[in-house]
Coordinates of C-alpha atoms in Angstrom, one line a residue:
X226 CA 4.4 6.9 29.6
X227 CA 3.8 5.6 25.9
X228 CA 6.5 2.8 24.2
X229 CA 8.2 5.4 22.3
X230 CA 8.3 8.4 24.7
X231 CA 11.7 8.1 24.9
X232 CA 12.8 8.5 21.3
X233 CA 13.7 11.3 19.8
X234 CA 12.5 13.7 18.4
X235 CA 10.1 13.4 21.1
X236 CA 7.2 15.0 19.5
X237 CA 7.2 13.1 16.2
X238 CA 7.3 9.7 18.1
X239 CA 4.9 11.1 20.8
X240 CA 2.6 12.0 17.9
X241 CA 3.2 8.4 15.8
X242 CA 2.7 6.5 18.7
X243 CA -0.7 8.5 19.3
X244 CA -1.7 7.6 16.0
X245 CA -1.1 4.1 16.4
X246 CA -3.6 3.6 19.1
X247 CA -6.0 4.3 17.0
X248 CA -8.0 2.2 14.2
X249 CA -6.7 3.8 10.8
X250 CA -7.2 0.9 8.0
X251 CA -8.1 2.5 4.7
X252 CA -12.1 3.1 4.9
X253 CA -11.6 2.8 8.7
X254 CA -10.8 6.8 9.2
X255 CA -13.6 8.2 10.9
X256 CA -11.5 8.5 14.6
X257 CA -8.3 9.2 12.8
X258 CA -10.0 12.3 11.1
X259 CA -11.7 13.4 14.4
X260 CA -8.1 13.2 15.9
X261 CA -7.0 15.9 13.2
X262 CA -9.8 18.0 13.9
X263 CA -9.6 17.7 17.7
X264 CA -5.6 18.8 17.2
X265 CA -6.5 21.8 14.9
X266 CA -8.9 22.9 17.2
X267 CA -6.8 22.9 20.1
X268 CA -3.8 24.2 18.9
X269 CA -6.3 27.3 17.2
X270 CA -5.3 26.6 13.8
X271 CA -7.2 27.3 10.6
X272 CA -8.7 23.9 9.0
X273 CA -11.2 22.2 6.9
X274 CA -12.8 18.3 6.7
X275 CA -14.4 17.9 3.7
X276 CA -17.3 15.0 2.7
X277 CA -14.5 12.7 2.3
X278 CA -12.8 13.0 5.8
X279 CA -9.6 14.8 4.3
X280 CA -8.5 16.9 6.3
X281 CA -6.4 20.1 5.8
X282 CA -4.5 22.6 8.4
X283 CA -2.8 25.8 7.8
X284 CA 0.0 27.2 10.2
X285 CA 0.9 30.9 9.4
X286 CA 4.8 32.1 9.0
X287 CA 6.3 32.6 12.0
X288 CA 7.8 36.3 12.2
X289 CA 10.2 37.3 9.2
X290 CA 8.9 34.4 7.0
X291 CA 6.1 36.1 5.9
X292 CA 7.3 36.3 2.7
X293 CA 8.7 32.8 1.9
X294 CA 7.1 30.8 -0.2
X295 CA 4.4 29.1 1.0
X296 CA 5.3 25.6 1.7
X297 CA 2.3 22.1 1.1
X298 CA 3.4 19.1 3.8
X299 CA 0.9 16.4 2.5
X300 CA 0.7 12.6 3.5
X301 CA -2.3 10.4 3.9
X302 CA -4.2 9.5 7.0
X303 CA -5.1 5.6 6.3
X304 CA -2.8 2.7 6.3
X305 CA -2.9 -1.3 5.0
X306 CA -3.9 -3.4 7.8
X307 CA -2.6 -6.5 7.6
X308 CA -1.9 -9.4 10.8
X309 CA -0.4 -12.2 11.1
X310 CA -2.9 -15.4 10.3
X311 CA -2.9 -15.9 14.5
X312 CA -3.5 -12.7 15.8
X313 CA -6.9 -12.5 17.5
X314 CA -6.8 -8.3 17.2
X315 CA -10.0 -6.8 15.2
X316 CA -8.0 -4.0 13.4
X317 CA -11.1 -2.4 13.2
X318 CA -11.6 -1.8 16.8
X319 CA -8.2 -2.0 18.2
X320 CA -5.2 0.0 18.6
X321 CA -1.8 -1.4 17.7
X322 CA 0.6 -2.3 20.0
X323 CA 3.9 -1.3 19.4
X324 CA 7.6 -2.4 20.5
X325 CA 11.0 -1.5 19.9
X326 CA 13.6 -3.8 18.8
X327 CA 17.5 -1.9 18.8
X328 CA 16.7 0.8 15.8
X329 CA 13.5 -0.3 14.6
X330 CA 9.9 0.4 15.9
X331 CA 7.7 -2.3 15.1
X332 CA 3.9 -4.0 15.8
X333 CA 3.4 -7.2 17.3
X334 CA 1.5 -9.0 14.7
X335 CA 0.6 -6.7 12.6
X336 CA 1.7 -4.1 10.2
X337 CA 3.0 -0.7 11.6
X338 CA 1.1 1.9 9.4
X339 CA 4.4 3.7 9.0
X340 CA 3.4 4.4 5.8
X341 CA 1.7 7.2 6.4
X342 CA 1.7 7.6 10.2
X343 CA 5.2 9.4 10.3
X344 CA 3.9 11.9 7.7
X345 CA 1.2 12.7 9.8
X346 CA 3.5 12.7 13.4
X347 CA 5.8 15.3 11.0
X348 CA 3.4 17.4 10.2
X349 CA 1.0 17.7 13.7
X350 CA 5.0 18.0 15.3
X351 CA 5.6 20.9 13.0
X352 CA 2.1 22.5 13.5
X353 CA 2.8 22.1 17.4
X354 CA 5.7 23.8 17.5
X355 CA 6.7 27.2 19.1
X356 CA 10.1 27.4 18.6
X357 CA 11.1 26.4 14.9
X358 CA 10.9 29.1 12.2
X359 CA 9.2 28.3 9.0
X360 CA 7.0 29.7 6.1
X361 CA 2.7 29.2 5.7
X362 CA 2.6 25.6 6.3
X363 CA -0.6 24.3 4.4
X364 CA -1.0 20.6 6.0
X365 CA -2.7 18.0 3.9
X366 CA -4.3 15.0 5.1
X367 CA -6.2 12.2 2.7
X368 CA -7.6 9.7 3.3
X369 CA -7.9 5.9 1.6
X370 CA -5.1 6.8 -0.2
X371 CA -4.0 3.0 0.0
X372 CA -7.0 1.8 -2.1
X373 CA -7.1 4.0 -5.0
X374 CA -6.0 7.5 -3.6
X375 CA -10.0 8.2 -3.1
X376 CA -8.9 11.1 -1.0
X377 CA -6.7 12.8 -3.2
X378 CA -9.0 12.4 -6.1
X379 CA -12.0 14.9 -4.2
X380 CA -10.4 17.1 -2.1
X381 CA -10.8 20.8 -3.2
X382 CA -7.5 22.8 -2.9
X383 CA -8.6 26.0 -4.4
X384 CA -8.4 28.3 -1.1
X385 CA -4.1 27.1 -1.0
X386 CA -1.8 29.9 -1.2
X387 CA 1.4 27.5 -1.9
X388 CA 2.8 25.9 -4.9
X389 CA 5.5 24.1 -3.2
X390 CA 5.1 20.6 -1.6
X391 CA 7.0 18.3 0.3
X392 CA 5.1 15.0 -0.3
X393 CA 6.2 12.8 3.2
X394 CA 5.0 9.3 2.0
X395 CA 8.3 7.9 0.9
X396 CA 10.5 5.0 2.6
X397 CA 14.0 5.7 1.8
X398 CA 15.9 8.1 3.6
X399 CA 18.2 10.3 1.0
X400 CA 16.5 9.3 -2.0
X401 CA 14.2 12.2 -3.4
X402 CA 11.5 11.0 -5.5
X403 CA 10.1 13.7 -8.5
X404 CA 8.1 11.0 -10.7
X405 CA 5.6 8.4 -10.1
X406 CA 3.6 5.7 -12.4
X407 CA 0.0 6.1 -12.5
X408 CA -2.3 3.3 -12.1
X409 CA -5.7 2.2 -11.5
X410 CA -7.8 -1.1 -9.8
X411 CA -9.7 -3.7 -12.3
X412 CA -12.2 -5.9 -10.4
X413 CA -13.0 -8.9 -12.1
X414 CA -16.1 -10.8 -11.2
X415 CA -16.8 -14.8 -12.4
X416 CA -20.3 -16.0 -11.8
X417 CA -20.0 -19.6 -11.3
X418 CA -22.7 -22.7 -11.9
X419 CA -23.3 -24.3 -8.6
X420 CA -24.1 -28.2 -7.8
X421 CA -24.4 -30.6 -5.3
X422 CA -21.4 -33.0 -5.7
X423 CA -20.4 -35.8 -3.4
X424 CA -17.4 -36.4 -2.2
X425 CA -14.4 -35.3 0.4
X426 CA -13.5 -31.6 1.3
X427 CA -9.9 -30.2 1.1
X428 CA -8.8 -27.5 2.4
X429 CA -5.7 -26.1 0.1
X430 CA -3.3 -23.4 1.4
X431 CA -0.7 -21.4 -0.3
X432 CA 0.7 -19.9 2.7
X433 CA 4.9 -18.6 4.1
X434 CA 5.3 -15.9 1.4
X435 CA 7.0 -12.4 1.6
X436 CA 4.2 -10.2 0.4
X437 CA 5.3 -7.0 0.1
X438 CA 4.3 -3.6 -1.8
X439 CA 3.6 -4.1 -5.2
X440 CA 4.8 -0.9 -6.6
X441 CA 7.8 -1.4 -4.1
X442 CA 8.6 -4.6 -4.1
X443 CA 6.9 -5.6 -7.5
X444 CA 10.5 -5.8 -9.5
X445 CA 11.5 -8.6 -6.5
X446 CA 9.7 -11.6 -8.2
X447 CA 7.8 -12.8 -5.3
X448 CA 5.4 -15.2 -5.0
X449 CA 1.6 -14.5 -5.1
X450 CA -0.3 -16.9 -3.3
X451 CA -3.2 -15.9 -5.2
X452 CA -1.8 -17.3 -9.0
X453 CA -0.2 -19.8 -6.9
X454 CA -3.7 -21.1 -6.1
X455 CA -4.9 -21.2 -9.5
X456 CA -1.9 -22.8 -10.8
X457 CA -2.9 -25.5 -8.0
X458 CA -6.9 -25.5 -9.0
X459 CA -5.7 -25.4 -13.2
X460 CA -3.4 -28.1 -12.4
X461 CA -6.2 -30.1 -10.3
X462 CA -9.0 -29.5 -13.0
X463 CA -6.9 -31.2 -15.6
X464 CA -6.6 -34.5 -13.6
X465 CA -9.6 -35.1 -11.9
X466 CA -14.0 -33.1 -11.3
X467 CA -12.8 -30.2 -8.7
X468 CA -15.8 -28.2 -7.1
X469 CA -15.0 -25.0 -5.5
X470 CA -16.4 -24.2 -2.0
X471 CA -14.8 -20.7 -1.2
X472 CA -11.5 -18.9 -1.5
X473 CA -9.7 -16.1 0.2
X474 CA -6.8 -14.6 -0.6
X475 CA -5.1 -11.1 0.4
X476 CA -6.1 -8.1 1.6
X477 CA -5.3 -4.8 -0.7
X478 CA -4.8 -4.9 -4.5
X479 CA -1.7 -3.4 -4.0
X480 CA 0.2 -5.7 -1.5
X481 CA 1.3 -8.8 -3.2
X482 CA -0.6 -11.9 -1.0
X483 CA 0.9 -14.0 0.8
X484 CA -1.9 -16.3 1.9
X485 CA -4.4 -18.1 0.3
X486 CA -7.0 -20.8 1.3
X487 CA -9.5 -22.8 -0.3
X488 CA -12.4 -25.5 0.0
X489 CA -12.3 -28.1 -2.9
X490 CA -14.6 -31.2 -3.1
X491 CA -13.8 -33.8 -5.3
X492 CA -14.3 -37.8 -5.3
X493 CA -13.4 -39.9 -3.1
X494 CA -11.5 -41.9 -6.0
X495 CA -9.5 -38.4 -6.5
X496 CA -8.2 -38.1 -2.7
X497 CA -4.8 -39.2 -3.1
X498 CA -4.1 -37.9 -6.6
X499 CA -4.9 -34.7 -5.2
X500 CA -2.7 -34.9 -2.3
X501 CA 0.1 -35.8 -4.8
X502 CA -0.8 -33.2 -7.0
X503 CA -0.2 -30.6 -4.0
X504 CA 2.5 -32.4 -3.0
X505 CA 4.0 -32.3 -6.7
X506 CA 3.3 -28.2 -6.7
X507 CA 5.4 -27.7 -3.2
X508 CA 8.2 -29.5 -4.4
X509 CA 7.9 -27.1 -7.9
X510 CA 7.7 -24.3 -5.6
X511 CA 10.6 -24.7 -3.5
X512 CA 12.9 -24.9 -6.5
X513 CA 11.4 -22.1 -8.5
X514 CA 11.2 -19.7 -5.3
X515 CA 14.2 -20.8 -3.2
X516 CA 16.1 -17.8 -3.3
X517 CA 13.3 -15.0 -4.0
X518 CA 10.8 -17.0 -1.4
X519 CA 12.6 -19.9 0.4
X520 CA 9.3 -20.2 2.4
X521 CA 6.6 -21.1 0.4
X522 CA 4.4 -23.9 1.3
X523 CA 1.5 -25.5 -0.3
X524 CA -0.7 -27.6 1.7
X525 CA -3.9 -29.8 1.6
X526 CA -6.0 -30.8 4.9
X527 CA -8.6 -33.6 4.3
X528 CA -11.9 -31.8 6.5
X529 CA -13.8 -35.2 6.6
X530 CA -13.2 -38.7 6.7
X531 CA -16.0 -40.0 4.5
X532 CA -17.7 -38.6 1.5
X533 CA -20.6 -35.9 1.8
X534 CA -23.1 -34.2 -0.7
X535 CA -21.5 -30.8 -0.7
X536 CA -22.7 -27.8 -2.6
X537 CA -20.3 -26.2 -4.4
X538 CA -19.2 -24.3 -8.4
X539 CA -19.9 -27.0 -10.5
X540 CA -16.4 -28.6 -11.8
X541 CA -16.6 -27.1 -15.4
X542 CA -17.0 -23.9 -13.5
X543 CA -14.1 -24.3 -11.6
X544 CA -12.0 -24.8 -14.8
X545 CA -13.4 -22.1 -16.3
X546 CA -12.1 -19.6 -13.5
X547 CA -9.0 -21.8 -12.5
X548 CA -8.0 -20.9 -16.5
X549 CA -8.3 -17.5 -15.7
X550 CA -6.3 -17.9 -13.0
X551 CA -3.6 -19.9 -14.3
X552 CA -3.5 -17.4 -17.6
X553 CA -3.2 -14.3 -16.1
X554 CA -0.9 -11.7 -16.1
X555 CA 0.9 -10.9 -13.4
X556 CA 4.0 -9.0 -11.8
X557 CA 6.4 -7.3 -14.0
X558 CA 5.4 -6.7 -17.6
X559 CA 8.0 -4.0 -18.6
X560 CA 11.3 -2.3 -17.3
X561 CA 12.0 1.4 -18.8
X562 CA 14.3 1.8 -21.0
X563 CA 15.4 5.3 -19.8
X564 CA 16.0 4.4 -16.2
X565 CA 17.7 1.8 -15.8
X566 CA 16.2 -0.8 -13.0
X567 CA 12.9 0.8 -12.7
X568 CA 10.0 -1.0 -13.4
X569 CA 7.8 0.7 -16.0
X570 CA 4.3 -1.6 -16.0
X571 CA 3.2 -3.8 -13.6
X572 CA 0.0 -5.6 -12.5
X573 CA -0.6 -7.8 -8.8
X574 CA -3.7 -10.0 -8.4
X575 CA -3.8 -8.4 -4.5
X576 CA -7.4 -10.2 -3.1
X577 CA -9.3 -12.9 -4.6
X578 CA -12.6 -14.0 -3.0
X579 CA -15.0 -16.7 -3.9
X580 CA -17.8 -18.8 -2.9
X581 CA -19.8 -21.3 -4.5
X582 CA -21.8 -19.0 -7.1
X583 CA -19.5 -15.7 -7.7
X584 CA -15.4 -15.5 -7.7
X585 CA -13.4 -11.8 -7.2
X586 CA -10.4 -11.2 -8.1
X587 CA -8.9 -7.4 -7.8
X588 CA -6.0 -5.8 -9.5
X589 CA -3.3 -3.1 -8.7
X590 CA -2.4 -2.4 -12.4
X591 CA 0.8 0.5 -13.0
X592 CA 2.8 2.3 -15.4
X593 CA 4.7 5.3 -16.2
X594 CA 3.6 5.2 -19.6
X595 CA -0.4 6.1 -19.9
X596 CA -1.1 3.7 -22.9
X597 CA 0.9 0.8 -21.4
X598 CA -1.5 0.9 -18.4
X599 CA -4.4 1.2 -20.9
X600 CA -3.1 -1.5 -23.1
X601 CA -2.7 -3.9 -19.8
X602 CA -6.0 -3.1 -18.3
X603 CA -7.6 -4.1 -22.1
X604 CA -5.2 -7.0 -22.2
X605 CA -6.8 -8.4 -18.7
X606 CA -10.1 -7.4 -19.6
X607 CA -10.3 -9.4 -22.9
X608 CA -8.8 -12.5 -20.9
X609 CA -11.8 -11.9 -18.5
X610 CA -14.4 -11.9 -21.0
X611 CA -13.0 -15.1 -23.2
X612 CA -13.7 -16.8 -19.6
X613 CA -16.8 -15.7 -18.6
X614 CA -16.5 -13.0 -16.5
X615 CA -16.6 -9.3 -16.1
X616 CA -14.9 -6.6 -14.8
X617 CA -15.0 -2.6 -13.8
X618 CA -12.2 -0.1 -13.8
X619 CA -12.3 1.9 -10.5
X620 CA -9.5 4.2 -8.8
X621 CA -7.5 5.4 -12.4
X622 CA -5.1 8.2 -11.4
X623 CA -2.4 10.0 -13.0
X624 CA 0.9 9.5 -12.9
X625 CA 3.5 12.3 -11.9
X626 CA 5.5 13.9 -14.5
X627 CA 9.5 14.9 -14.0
X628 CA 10.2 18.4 -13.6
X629 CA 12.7 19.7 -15.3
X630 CA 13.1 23.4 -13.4
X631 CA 12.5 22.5 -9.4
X632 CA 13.7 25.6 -7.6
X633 CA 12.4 23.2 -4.4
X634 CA 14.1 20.3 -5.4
X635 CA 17.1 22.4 -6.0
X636 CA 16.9 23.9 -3.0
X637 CA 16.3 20.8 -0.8
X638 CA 19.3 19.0 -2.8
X639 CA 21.7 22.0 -2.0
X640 CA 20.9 21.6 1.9
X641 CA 21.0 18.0 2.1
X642 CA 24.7 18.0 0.5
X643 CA 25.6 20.7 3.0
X644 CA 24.3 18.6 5.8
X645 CA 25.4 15.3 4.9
X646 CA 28.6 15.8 2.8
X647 CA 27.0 13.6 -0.2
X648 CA 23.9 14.8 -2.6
X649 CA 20.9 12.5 -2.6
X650 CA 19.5 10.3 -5.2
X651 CA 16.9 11.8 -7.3
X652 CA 14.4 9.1 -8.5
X653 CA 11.4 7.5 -10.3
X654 CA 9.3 5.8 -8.5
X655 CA 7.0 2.5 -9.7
X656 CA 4.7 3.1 -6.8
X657 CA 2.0 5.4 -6.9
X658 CA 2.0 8.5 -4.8
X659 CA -1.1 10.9 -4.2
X660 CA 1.5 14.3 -5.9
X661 CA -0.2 13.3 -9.8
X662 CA -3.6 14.1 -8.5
X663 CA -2.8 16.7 -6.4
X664 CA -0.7 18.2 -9.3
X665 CA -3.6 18.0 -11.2
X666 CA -5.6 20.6 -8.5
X667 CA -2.7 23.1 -8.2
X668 CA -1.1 25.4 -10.9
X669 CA 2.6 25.0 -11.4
X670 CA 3.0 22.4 -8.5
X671 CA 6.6 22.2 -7.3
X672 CA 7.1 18.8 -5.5
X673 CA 9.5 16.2 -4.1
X674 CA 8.3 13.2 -1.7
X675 CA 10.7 12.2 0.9
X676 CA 10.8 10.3 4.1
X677 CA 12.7 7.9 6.6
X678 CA 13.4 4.4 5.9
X679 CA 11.1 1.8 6.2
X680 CA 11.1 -1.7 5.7
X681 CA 8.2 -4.2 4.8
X682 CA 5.1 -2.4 4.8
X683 CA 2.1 -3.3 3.9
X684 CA 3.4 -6.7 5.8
X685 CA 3.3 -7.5 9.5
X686 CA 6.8 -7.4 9.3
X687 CA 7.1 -3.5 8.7
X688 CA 9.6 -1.4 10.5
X689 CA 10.6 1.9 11.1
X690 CA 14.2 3.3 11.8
X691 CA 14.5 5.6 14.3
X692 CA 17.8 7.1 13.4
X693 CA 16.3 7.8 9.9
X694 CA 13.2 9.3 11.7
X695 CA 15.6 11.9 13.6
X696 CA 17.8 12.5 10.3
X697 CA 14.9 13.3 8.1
X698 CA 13.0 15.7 11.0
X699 CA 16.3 17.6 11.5
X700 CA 16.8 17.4 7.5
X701 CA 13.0 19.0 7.6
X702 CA 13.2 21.9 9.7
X703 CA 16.4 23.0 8.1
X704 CA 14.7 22.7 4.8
X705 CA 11.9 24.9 6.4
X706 CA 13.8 27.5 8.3
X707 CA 16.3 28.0 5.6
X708 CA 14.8 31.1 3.8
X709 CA 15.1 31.4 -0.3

């Protein structure tokens, strides 16, 4: 018996924790879309993988339906895979293991993949079942929706009957979202000088941080270890010859880091100031970030007792990208003005990479407002170039505009009052979601994205409520069975 056979609904947790065991990172999705196909093909369903390892399945009406509107269940195969800085697990390879802690399921040491496993589990429990009644279900599956919504972007959807959808890649149970930002990744590259320069290694860490989603959890104010280190290397440059050895930082563009590490050389006459000058940051830190990220630390570790000929970016290199890194935008850059509390641009320095002769740093940039997002991507691009570096725009997708005539979100805000006694929210989102694109590929796309709650993901400390997982399944099938 699996961890979660015992929750209810049985089916949706059998299926999420089926998923689970299997390797799903984003460009990781070659078993996950074999799973899909092995399902369709033994449940005798109609389906299609494409090039790109989407994957779409079509369940007909059951008996009396046939002449409900067609009805699009979509969500996204891959998820961010994140662990904790000691777990041994390749995420590659491995499953996750999964536990259970009062109303939450959880993985030890690493994130969940709740966002979008439970769309998936919905979807194959729906396509599995015999005894709920329910239009054409056209299933949709991406994949690598997590780095730039890759799927989404080539998937053909010209042979789909329905122009309803029910988008399952939200984590708030009674809010229904019906507009999205759009966005797109930068990827900045520095090439860098190198030189031999003698002296004593340090290993720097920016390390304790909350992460999180940074169309989620963006509007928070977090720290990101990332800026945090270049604050650290701009604040070293200007005291003392700093050589960079390497550097890595996060792991998606669009989940705010909460690690960094880097080699620095520098004199041996420059030790101690550079232990004070870390020292000097931490104590900044824990003023500045006490409430929003109480945990932040910033430390150096000497990795030699006496001075060596190291080869590393010559120190005027290291300025040159430690500017950069200290000027850059980041975070929040403007709030709407029509909805109150919801972030309108944004931009999160998610992974930065370097070693002695190149530094990377990638981008999540957002906005509901197309030339806001143009005007930041130029911004950042214009600060690249006055330091030396280059860049390439990659992953630019639409945002989703608000409908204003829904018949589905009518419908589905009708049955949720009836259920619940209260009407949910209907909301923007900052985040992007994959119904832009895919409203780009269908005429006169209806569509709301909804889903259970969920907390943290994209961080090893991602959860998912159980109760919420019930709610929303039983909230589903009514929505489904209920006829127009």
């Amino acid at each position: 018996m699996g961890v979660l056979s015992n929750l209810e609904p049985k089916k949706v947790f059998y299926y999420f924790e089926e998923i689970t065991k299997i390797p799903h990172g984003s460009g990781n999705v070659d078993q996950i879309s074999d799973f899909l196909v092995d399902f369709a093909k033994a449940h005798k369903l109609f389906y299609i993988r494409d090039a790109m390892k989407n994957v779409i399945m079509v369940k007909e009406a059951t008996p009396g339906y046939e002449n409900e509107p067609v009805v699009i269940l979509q969500g996204h195969m891959d998820m961010v895979a994140v662990q904790t800085p000691d777990c041994t697990m390749d995420m590659k390879t491995e499953g996750l293991k999964v536990g259970i802690d009062g109303d939450s399921v959880y993985a030890e040491n690493t994130s969940l993949g709740g966002d979008d496993g439970i769309a998936v589990a919905y979807a194959l429990a729906l396509l599995d079942s015999e005894d709920i009644r329910h239009p054409r279900l056209e299933v949709i599956i991406t994949v690598d929706e997590e780095v730039g919504m890759d799927g989404a972007r080539e998937i053909d959807l010209s042979m789909l009957q329905g122009h309803r959808m029910i988008n399952l890649d939200s984590e708030d149970e009674g809010i229904f979202l019906t507009s999205c930002a759009g966005g797109a990744r930068v990827n900045c590259r520095f090439p860098m000088k190198k030189q031999e320069l003698t002296g004593v290694r340090y290993e720097v860490e920016v390390s304790g941080l909350l992460g999180g989603h940074s169309g989620g959890e963006i509007h928070k104010e977090r720290g990101n270890s990332n800026c945090i280190l270049g604050r650290l290397l701009w604040k070293l440059s200007e005291k003392m010859p700093v050589g960079l050895v390497s550097a890595d930082g996060g792991l998606a563009d669009n989940a705010i880091p909460r690690q960094t590490k880097a080699v620095v050389v520098v004199e041996e006459k420059d030790a101690e100031s550079l232990e004070q000058q870390v020292a000097a940051l931490a104590a900044e830190l824990g003023d500045e970030l006490a409430t929003k990220d109480p945990d932040v630390k910033v430390t150096a570790k000497r990795l030699a007792d006496t001075a060596e000929t190291i080869t590393c970016a010559a120190p005027e290199a290291t300025k040159r990208v430690a500017a950069f890194l200290q000027a850059t935008p980041n975070g929040v850059q403007a709030m709407s003005a029509d909805m109150p509390g919801l972030v309108q641009t944004s931009l999160n320095l998610g992974i930065l990479k370097a070693d002695v002769e190149v530094l990377r740093a990638e981008y999540s940039v957002r906005s509901s407002v197309e030339s806001e997002k143009d005007n930041l991507i130029a911004k950042l691009s214009a600060l690249v170039e006055l330091t030396g570096g280059d860049y390439v725009v990659t992953g630019d997708y639409p945002g989703w505009k608000y409908r204003v005539h829904s018949p589905l979100r009518e419908k589905m805000v009708k049955l949720y009052a009836e259920m619940y006694g209260t009407e949910p929210k209907v909301e923007a989102i900052h985040a992007g979601l994959e119904c832009g694109l895919l409203g780009s590929k269908i005429t006169d796309l209806d569509c709301v994205s909804m889903g259970p709650d969920m907390k943290d993901i994209h961080t090893t400390e991602e959860t998912l409520s159980i109760s919420s997982t019930k709610r929303v399944w039983e909230y589903l099938v009514r929505v489904l069975e209920t006829k127009d």
